[in-house]
């Protein structure tokens, strides 16, 4: 199952990988912009309340998102744990 991308012709595989990477980069940029906007809004609303707790939660969320973004680039999307769910 996870070896499906190897059986494709090389030209098609290279083209698809490039397209996927471009799409992922665009998605990442959009997500980063959205995250920055959310942070700005949160800072404006509540700066003085519960600073320590929020920082810990944000770090955990960031780590999980990064792992999911990196996974599809290694091979086909079918090999990604999240995609196969």
C-alpha atoms as one frame of an Amber mdcrd trajectory, in Angstrom:
protein
   0.000   0.000   0.000   2.603   2.547   1.043   4.804   1.668  -1.967   2.234
   2.804  -4.560   4.201   5.968  -5.482   7.227   3.863  -6.557   5.255   2.092
  -9.328   4.405   5.343 -11.162   6.530   6.419 -14.172   9.307   8.742 -13.065
   8.159  11.758 -15.148   4.632  11.623 -13.752   5.949  11.133 -10.237   8.265
  14.160 -10.408   5.509  16.371 -11.789   3.052  15.343  -9.112   5.577  15.807
  -6.306   6.342  19.341  -7.498   2.642  20.187  -7.739   1.942  18.761  -4.291
   4.844  20.678  -2.757   3.659  23.930  -4.349   0.125  23.335  -3.077   1.405
  22.512   0.404   3.613  25.611   0.474   0.632  27.789  -0.490  -1.520  26.098
   2.164   1.217  26.589   4.775   1.535  30.289   3.932  -2.242  30.746   4.229
  -2.321  28.846   7.526   0.572  30.900   8.912  -1.184  34.147   7.945  -4.405
  32.944   9.599  -2.493  31.959  12.741  -0.833  35.381  12.914  -4.221  37.110
  12.622  -5.647  34.893  15.380  -2.684  35.700  17.645  -3.136  39.436  17.081
  -6.847  39.203  17.896  -6.180  37.189  21.045  -3.508  39.619  22.210  -5.881
  42.562  21.765  -8.713  40.859  23.642  -6.912  39.396  26.654  -3.310  40.402
  27.284  -3.139  40.261  31.070  -5.164  37.112  31.752  -3.600  33.618  31.966
  -0.379  34.198  30.024   1.487  31.072  31.186  -1.262  28.550  30.442  -1.838
  29.855  26.923   1.834  29.647  25.946   1.995  25.965  26.886  -1.117  25.129
  24.874   0.133  26.969  21.783   3.445  25.072  21.778   1.672  21.713  21.833
  -0.622  22.670  18.943   2.278  23.917  16.813   4.216  20.659  17.156   1.257
  18.538  16.060   0.546  20.714  13.015   4.176  20.647  11.860   4.299  16.841
  11.948   1.156  16.578   9.810   2.511  19.028   7.246   5.844  17.195   6.803
   4.423  13.664   6.472   3.000  13.763   2.879   6.279  15.021   1.336   8.160
  11.805   2.170   6.037   9.746  -0.254   2.489   9.395  -1.488  -0.355  10.912
   0.502  -1.666   7.401   1.164   1.384   6.733   3.361   0.446   9.617   5.651
  -1.128   8.456   8.899  -3.644  11.295   8.878  -4.704  10.760   5.239  -5.299
   7.046   5.750  -7.604   7.614   8.734
